[in-house]
């Protein structure tokens, strides 16, 4: 009914940049809020950045000033611009979309399959 697909991960050197994308498709009425999460090996999944009602954003302290979250409502796509990447940013990055469908008219979270980001020289 709803599909969430991330892309843009890869291998990058410390100090480099990557831009992640998350495309949401399906029976969508609206997407009130979306977010990026990451999970490193042996660690719990953590919030990286979130955006609600297109204007309210929040970031993990560890990425403030380096990462920027944005969304394109026409394309139902979420982005994460990551600059000044560090080895500790290495993780699988997941997209979460809180979607209200045309049939259910109730919001629920949908998750993507994740995209690997590796920061290494």
mmCIF file of C-alpha atoms in Angstrom:
data_model
loop_
_atom_site.group_PDB
_atom_site.id
_atom_site.type_symbol
_atom_site.label_atom_id
_atom_site.label_comp_id
_atom_site.label_asym_id
_atom_site.label_seq_id
_atom_site.Cartn_x
_atom_site.Cartn_y
_atom_site.Cartn_z
ATOM 1 C CA UNK A 1 0.000 0.000 0.000
ATOM 2 C CA UNK A 2 2.869 2.369 0.871
ATOM 3 C CA UNK A 3 6.468 1.935 -0.222
ATOM 4 C CA UNK A 4 9.487 3.694 1.251
ATOM 5 C CA UNK A 5 12.740 3.429 -0.673
ATOM 6 C CA UNK A 6 16.063 4.993 0.349
ATOM 7 C CA UNK A 7 18.984 5.657 -1.965
ATOM 8 C CA UNK A 8 22.239 7.569 -2.063
ATOM 9 C CA UNK A 9 24.382 5.654 0.380
ATOM 10 C CA UNK A 10 27.928 4.588 -0.334
ATOM 11 C CA UNK A 11 31.566 4.816 0.617
ATOM 12 C CA UNK A 12 33.016 8.269 1.229
ATOM 13 C CA UNK A 13 36.234 9.589 2.730
ATOM 14 C CA UNK A 14 36.240 11.536 5.993
ATOM 15 C CA UNK A 15 35.290 15.133 5.328
ATOM 16 C CA UNK A 16 33.271 14.190 2.278
ATOM 17 C CA UNK A 17 29.576 14.584 1.513
ATOM 18 C CA UNK A 18 26.632 12.405 0.581
ATOM 19 C CA UNK A 19 22.991 13.102 -0.128
ATOM 20 C CA UNK A 20 20.439 10.498 0.839
ATOM 21 C CA UNK A 21 16.994 10.354 -0.721
ATOM 22 C CA UNK A 22 13.831 8.630 0.463
ATOM 23 C CA UNK A 23 10.956 8.232 -1.979
ATOM 24 C CA UNK A 24 7.505 7.465 -0.581
ATOM 25 C CA UNK A 25 4.831 6.136 -2.924
ATOM 26 C CA UNK A 26 1.448 4.482 -2.788
ATOM 27 C CA UNK A 27 -2.004 5.341 -1.521
ATOM 28 C CA UNK A 28 -0.952 8.591 0.173
ATOM 29 C CA UNK A 29 -3.237 11.270 1.540
ATOM 30 C CA UNK A 30 -0.559 13.156 3.462
ATOM 31 C CA UNK A 31 2.769 12.703 5.219
ATOM 32 C CA UNK A 32 2.752 14.820 8.398
ATOM 33 C CA UNK A 33 6.267 13.997 9.470
ATOM 34 C CA UNK A 34 9.332 12.138 8.305
ATOM 35 C CA UNK A 35 12.722 11.314 9.692
ATOM 36 C CA UNK A 36 16.113 9.768 9.167
ATOM 37 C CA UNK A 37 17.486 7.199 11.600
ATOM 38 C CA UNK A 38 20.701 5.233 11.649
ATOM 39 C CA UNK A 39 21.973 2.055 13.187
ATOM 40 C CA UNK A 40 25.627 1.217 13.565
ATOM 41 C CA UNK A 41 26.845 -2.339 14.234
ATOM 42 C CA UNK A 42 26.195 -3.324 17.817
ATOM 43 C CA UNK A 43 24.233 -0.155 18.556
ATOM 44 C CA UNK A 44 20.582 0.753 18.791
ATOM 45 C CA UNK A 45 18.808 2.664 16.066
ATOM 46 C CA UNK A 46 18.928 6.399 16.737
ATOM 47 C CA UNK A 47 17.218 9.481 15.361
ATOM 48 C CA UNK A 48 19.443 11.534 13.084
ATOM 49 C CA UNK A 49 17.024 14.218 11.912
ATOM 50 C CA UNK A 50 13.301 14.785 11.662
ATOM 51 C CA UNK A 51 10.976 17.187 9.887
ATOM 52 C CA UNK A 52 7.348 17.873 10.763
ATOM 53 C CA UNK A 53 4.748 19.966 8.969
ATOM 54 C CA UNK A 54 7.494 21.087 6.578
ATOM 55 C CA UNK A 55 8.938 23.640 8.968
ATOM 56 C CA UNK A 56 9.855 21.998 12.251
ATOM 57 C CA UNK A 57 13.190 20.234 12.163
ATOM 58 C CA UNK A 58 15.276 18.562 14.820
ATOM 59 C CA UNK A 59 18.713 17.009 14.747
ATOM 60 C CA UNK A 60 20.850 14.743 16.873
ATOM 61 C CA UNK A 61 23.544 16.765 18.613
ATOM 62 C CA UNK A 62 26.225 14.771 16.859
ATOM 63 C CA UNK A 63 25.110 15.941 13.396
ATOM 64 C CA UNK A 64 24.025 19.525 14.039
ATOM 65 C CA UNK A 65 25.733 21.923 11.678
ATOM 66 C CA UNK A 66 26.785 19.109 9.340
ATOM 67 C CA UNK A 67 23.528 17.458 8.204
ATOM 68 C CA UNK A 68 20.460 19.111 6.698
ATOM 69 C CA UNK A 69 17.062 17.486 6.333
ATOM 70 C CA UNK A 70 14.585 18.638 3.702
ATOM 71 C CA UNK A 71 11.592 17.364 1.779
ATOM 72 C CA UNK A 72 9.891 17.806 -1.580
ATOM 73 C CA UNK A 73 6.147 17.501 -1.058
ATOM 74 C CA UNK A 74 5.406 17.270 -4.778
ATOM 75 C CA UNK A 75 7.649 14.250 -5.133
ATOM 76 C CA UNK A 76 6.934 12.873 -1.623
ATOM 77 C CA UNK A 77 10.667 12.632 -1.184
ATOM 78 C CA UNK A 78 12.817 13.213 1.877
ATOM 79 C CA UNK A 79 16.474 14.205 1.685
ATOM 80 C CA UNK A 80 19.433 14.229 4.020
ATOM 81 C CA UNK A 81 22.430 16.284 2.969
ATOM 82 C CA UNK A 82 25.434 15.068 4.920
ATOM 83 C CA UNK A 83 28.595 17.172 4.939
ATOM 84 C CA UNK A 84 31.881 16.893 6.822
ATOM 85 C CA UNK A 85 31.303 13.195 7.299
ATOM 86 C CA UNK A 86 33.159 11.375 10.043
ATOM 87 C CA UNK A 87 33.957 7.682 10.525
ATOM 88 C CA UNK A 88 31.474 7.610 13.393
ATOM 89 C CA UNK A 89 28.699 8.451 10.918
ATOM 90 C CA UNK A 90 29.122 4.983 9.452
ATOM 91 C CA UNK A 91 25.813 3.155 9.770
ATOM 92 C CA UNK A 92 22.775 1.917 7.930
ATOM 93 C CA UNK A 93 20.481 4.890 7.429
ATOM 94 C CA UNK A 94 16.736 4.344 7.519
ATOM 95 C CA UNK A 95 13.888 6.576 6.451
ATOM 96 C CA UNK A 96 10.629 6.735 8.404
ATOM 97 C CA UNK A 97 7.487 8.291 7.016
ATOM 98 C CA UNK A 98 4.340 8.825 9.027
ATOM 99 C CA UNK A 99 1.740 8.367 6.312
ATOM 100 C CA UNK A 100 -1.991 8.989 6.323
ATOM 101 C CA UNK A 101 -3.445 6.864 3.538
ATOM 102 C CA UNK A 102 -6.545 7.706 1.525
ATOM 103 C CA UNK A 103 -8.308 4.603 2.764
ATOM 104 C CA UNK A 104 -7.391 4.433 6.430
ATOM 105 C CA UNK A 105 -7.213 8.192 7.104
ATOM 106 C CA UNK A 106 -5.084 7.352 10.098
ATOM 107 C CA UNK A 107 -1.351 7.909 10.299
ATOM 108 C CA UNK A 108 1.103 5.085 10.769
ATOM 109 C CA UNK A 109 4.829 4.737 10.374
ATOM 110 C CA UNK A 110 6.387 3.121 7.340
ATOM 111 C CA UNK A 111 10.094 2.289 7.155
ATOM 112 C CA UNK A 112 12.480 1.788 4.306
ATOM 113 C CA UNK A 113 14.952 -1.049 3.981
ATOM 114 C CA UNK A 114 17.951 1.154 4.750
ATOM 115 C CA UNK A 115 20.990 2.351 2.858
ATOM 116 C CA UNK A 116 24.583 1.807 3.961
ATOM 117 C CA UNK A 117 26.826 4.798 4.584
ATOM 118 C CA UNK A 118 30.502 4.050 5.178
ATOM 119 C CA UNK A 119 32.971 6.795 6.022
ATOM 120 C CA UNK A 120 36.506 5.560 5.719
ATOM 121 C CA UNK A 121 39.832 6.466 4.178
#
